[in-house]
Coordinates of C-alpha atoms in Angstrom, one line a residue:
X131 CA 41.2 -33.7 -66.9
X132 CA 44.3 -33.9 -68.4
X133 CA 46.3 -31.7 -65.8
X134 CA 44.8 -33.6 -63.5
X135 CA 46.3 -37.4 -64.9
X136 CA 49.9 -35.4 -65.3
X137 CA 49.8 -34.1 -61.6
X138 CA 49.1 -37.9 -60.7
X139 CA 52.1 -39.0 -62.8
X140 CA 54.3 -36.5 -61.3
X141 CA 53.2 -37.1 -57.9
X142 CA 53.7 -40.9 -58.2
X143 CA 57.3 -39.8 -59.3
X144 CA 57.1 -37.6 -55.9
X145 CA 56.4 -40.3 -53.8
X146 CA 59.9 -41.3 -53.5
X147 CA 61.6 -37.9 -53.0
X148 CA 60.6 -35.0 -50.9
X149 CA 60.4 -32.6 -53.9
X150 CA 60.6 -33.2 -57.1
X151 CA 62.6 -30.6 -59.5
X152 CA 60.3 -30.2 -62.9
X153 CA 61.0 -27.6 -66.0
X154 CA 58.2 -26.4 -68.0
X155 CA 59.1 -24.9 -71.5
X156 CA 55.8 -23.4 -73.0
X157 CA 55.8 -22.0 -76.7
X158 CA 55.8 -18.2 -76.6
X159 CA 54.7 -16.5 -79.7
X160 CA 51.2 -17.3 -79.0
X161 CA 50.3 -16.2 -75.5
X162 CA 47.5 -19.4 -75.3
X163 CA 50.0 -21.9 -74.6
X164 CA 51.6 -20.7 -71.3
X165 CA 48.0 -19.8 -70.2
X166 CA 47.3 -23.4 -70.4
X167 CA 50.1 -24.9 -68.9
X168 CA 50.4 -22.3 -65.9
X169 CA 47.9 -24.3 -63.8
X170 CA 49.8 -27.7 -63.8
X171 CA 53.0 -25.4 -62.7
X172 CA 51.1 -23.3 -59.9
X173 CA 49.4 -26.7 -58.4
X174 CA 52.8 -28.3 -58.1
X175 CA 54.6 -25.4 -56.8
X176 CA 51.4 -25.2 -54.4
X177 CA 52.4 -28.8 -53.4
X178 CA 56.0 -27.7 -52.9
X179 CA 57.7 -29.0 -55.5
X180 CA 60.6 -27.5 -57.2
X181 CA 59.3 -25.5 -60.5
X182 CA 61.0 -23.7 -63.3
X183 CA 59.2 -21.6 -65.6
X184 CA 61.3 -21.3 -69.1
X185 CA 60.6 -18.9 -71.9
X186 CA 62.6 -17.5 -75.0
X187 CA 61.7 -15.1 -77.1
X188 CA 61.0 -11.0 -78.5
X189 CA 59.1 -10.3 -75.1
X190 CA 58.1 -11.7 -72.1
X191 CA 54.5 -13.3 -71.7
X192 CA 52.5 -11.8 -69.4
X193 CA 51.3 -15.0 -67.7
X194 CA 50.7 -14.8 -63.7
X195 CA 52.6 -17.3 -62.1
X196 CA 52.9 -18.5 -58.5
X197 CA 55.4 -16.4 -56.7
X198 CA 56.9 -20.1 -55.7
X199 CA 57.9 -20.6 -59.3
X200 CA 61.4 -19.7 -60.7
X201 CA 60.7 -17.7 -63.9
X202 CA 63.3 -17.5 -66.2
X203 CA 63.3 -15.4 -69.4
X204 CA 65.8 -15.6 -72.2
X205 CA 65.4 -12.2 -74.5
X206 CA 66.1 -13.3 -78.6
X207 CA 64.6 -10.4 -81.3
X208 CA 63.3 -11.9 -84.6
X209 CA 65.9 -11.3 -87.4
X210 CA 63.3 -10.1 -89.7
X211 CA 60.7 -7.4 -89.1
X212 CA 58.1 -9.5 -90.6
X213 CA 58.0 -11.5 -88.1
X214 CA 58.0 -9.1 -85.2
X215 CA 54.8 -7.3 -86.7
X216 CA 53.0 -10.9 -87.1
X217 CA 53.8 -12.1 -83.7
X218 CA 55.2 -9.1 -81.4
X219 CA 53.5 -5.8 -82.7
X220 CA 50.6 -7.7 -84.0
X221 CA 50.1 -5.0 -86.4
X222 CA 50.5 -7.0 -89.8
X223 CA 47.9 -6.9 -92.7
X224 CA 46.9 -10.0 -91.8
X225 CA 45.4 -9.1 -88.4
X226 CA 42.9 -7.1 -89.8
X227 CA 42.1 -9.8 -92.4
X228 CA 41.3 -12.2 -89.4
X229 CA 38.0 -10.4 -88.7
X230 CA 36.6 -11.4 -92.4
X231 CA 34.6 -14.6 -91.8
X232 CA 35.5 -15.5 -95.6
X233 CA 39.7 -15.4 -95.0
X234 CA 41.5 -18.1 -94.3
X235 CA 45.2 -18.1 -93.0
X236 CA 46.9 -21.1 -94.8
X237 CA 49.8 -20.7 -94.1
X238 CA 49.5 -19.9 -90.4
X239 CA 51.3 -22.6 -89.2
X240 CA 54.1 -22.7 -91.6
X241 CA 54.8 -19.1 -91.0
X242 CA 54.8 -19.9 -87.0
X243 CA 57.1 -22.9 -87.2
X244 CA 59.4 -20.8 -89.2
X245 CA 59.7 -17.8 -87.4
X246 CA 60.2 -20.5 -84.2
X247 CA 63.0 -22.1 -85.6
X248 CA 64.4 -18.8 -86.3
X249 CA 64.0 -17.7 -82.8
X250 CA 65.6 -21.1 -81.8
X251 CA 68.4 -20.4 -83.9
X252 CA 68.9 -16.7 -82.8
X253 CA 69.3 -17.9 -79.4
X254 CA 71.4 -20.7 -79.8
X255 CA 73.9 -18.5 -82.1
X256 CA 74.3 -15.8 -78.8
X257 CA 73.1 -17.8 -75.8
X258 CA 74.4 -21.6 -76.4
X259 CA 76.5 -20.8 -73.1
X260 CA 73.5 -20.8 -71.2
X261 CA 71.4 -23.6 -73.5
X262 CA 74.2 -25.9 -72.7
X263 CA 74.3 -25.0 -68.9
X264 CA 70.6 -26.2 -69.1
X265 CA 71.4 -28.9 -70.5
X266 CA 73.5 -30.2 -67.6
X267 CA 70.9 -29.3 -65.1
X268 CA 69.2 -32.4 -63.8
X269 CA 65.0 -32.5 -63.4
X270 CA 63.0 -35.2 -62.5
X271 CA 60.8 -34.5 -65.5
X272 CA 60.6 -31.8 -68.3
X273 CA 56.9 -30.5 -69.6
X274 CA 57.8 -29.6 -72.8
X275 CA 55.4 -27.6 -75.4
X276 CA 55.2 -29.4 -78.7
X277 CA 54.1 -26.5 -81.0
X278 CA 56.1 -23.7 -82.2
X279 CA 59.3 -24.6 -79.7
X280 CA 61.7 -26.0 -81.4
X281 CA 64.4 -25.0 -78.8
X282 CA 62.2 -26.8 -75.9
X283 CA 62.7 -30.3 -78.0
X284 CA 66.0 -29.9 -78.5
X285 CA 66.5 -29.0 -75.1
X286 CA 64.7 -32.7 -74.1
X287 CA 66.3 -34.6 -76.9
X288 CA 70.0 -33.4 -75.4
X289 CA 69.0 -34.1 -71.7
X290 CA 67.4 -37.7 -72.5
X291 CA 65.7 -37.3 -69.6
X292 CA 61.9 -38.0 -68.6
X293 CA 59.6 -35.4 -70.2
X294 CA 56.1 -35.1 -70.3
X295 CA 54.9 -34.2 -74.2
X296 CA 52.0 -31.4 -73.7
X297 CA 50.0 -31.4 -77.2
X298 CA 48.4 -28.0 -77.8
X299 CA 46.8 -30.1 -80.7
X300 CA 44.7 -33.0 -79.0
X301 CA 45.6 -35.3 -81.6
X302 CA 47.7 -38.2 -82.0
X303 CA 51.3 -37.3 -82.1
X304 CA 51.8 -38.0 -86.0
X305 CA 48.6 -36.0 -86.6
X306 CA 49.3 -33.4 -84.9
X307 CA 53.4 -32.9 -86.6
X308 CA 51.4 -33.5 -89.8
X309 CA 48.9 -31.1 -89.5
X310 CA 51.4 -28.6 -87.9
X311 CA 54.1 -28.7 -90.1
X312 CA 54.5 -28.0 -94.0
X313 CA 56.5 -30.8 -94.5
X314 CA 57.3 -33.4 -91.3
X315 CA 60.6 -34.7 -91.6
X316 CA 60.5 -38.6 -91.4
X317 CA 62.8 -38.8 -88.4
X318 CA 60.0 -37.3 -86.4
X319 CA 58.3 -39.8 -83.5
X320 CA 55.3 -41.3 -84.5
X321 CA 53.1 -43.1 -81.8
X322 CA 54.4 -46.2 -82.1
X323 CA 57.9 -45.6 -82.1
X324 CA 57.4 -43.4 -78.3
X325 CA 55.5 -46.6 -76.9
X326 CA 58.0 -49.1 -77.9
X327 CA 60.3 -46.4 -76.0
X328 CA 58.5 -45.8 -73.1
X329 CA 60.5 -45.2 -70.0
X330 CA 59.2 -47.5 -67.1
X331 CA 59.8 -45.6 -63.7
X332 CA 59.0 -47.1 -60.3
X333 CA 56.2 -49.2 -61.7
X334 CA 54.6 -47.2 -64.2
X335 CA 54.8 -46.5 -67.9
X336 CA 55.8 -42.5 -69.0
X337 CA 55.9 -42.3 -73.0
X338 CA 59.7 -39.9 -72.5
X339 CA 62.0 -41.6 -74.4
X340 CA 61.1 -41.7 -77.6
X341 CA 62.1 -38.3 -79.0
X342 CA 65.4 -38.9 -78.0
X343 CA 65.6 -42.3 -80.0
X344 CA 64.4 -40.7 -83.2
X345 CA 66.3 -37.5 -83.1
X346 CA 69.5 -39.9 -83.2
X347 CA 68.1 -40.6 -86.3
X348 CA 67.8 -37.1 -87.6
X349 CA 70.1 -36.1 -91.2
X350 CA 73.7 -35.3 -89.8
X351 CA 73.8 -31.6 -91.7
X352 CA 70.5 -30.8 -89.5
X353 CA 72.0 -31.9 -86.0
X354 CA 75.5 -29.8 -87.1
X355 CA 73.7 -26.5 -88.3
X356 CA 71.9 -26.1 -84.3

């Protein structure tokens, strides 16, 4: 259903150019979130519209795309070997541990947010060249994974461009930072603040812009350390 509403949106946005150029950035350390997002990117590459497929990370995911989509993979190794067992080798303790019906992983997704940012920071520390290229490249819209890709909001927040927010949570997008995150910062969009910043394009309503309006709000020593 809801692959279905964004290939409307999109194709509304279509309707006035012969193709439109989109940029999907999925979250890689867990390989559920490109599987899900794939299908949006194959239907509009089906319907011949420009698509880039971005991912960053240890390894590249082994999600089958349609041979129409531009696949780009940027290569950044964890920094500690922790993190490379957890979410490349998958050989950590904890794997195991996952079978036992009594275990519980509480700190599953601080760990993953962590070792995201790191990943983000690896990559802007010897690739910025090619994050700021990206940066000037123009797309109609940008599909941008919420979870675990730090790199892929930044990337939106810079361009301040339309973007279509795909929640791996299903929840409201204050719930799902809150529940996702060990600590939220305060500068992070709550529902509100996106609606009251929707973008209207060619007569309907995208929530895009609101990211960009609170990240301007972000602590200074946070925006200068990226």
């Amino acid at each position: 259903m809801r692959t279905a509403v964004v290939v409307t949106l999109i194709a509304v946005v279509a309707a006035f150019v012969d193709s439109a150029k989109v940029l999907f950035m999925p979250s890689t350390l867990y390989p559920m979130h490109g599987y899900t997002m794939k299908y949006l990117a194959d239907e509009l590459a089906r319907r011949n519209h420009d698509i880039t497929w971005l991912e960053y990370g240890p390894v590249q995911s082994k999600t089958t795309l349609s041979k129409a989509v531009k696949r780009v993979y940027w290569p950044v190794k964890f920094d500690q070997q922790i993190f490379s067992d957890i979410f490349v080798h998958r050989n950590h303790s904890v794997h195991d541990q996952l079978w036992d019906p009594y275990f519980e992983y509480p700190n599953e997704q601080t760990t993953a947010w962590l070792a995201s940012v790191r990943l983000c920071d690896r990559l802007l520390s010897r690739s910025k060249a090619k994050f700021d290229e990206l940066v000037k490249e123009r797309f109609d819209t940008v599909i941008v994974d919420d979870l675990y890709n730090p790199c892929g909001l930044l990337q939106v927040a810079l361009k301040g461009s339309v973007y279509i927010y795909w929640s791996m949570t299903a929840l409201r997008t204050e719930s799902a930072w809150a529940n996702q995150s060990p600590s939220p910062p305060s500068y992070l969009p709550a529902l509100h603040d996106f609606v009251e910043a929707a973008t209207n394009e060619e007569g309907f309503v995208l929530i895009t812009s609101g990211f960009t309006a609170q990240w301007n709000k972000a602590p200074k020593r946070i925006l200068a350390s990226l």
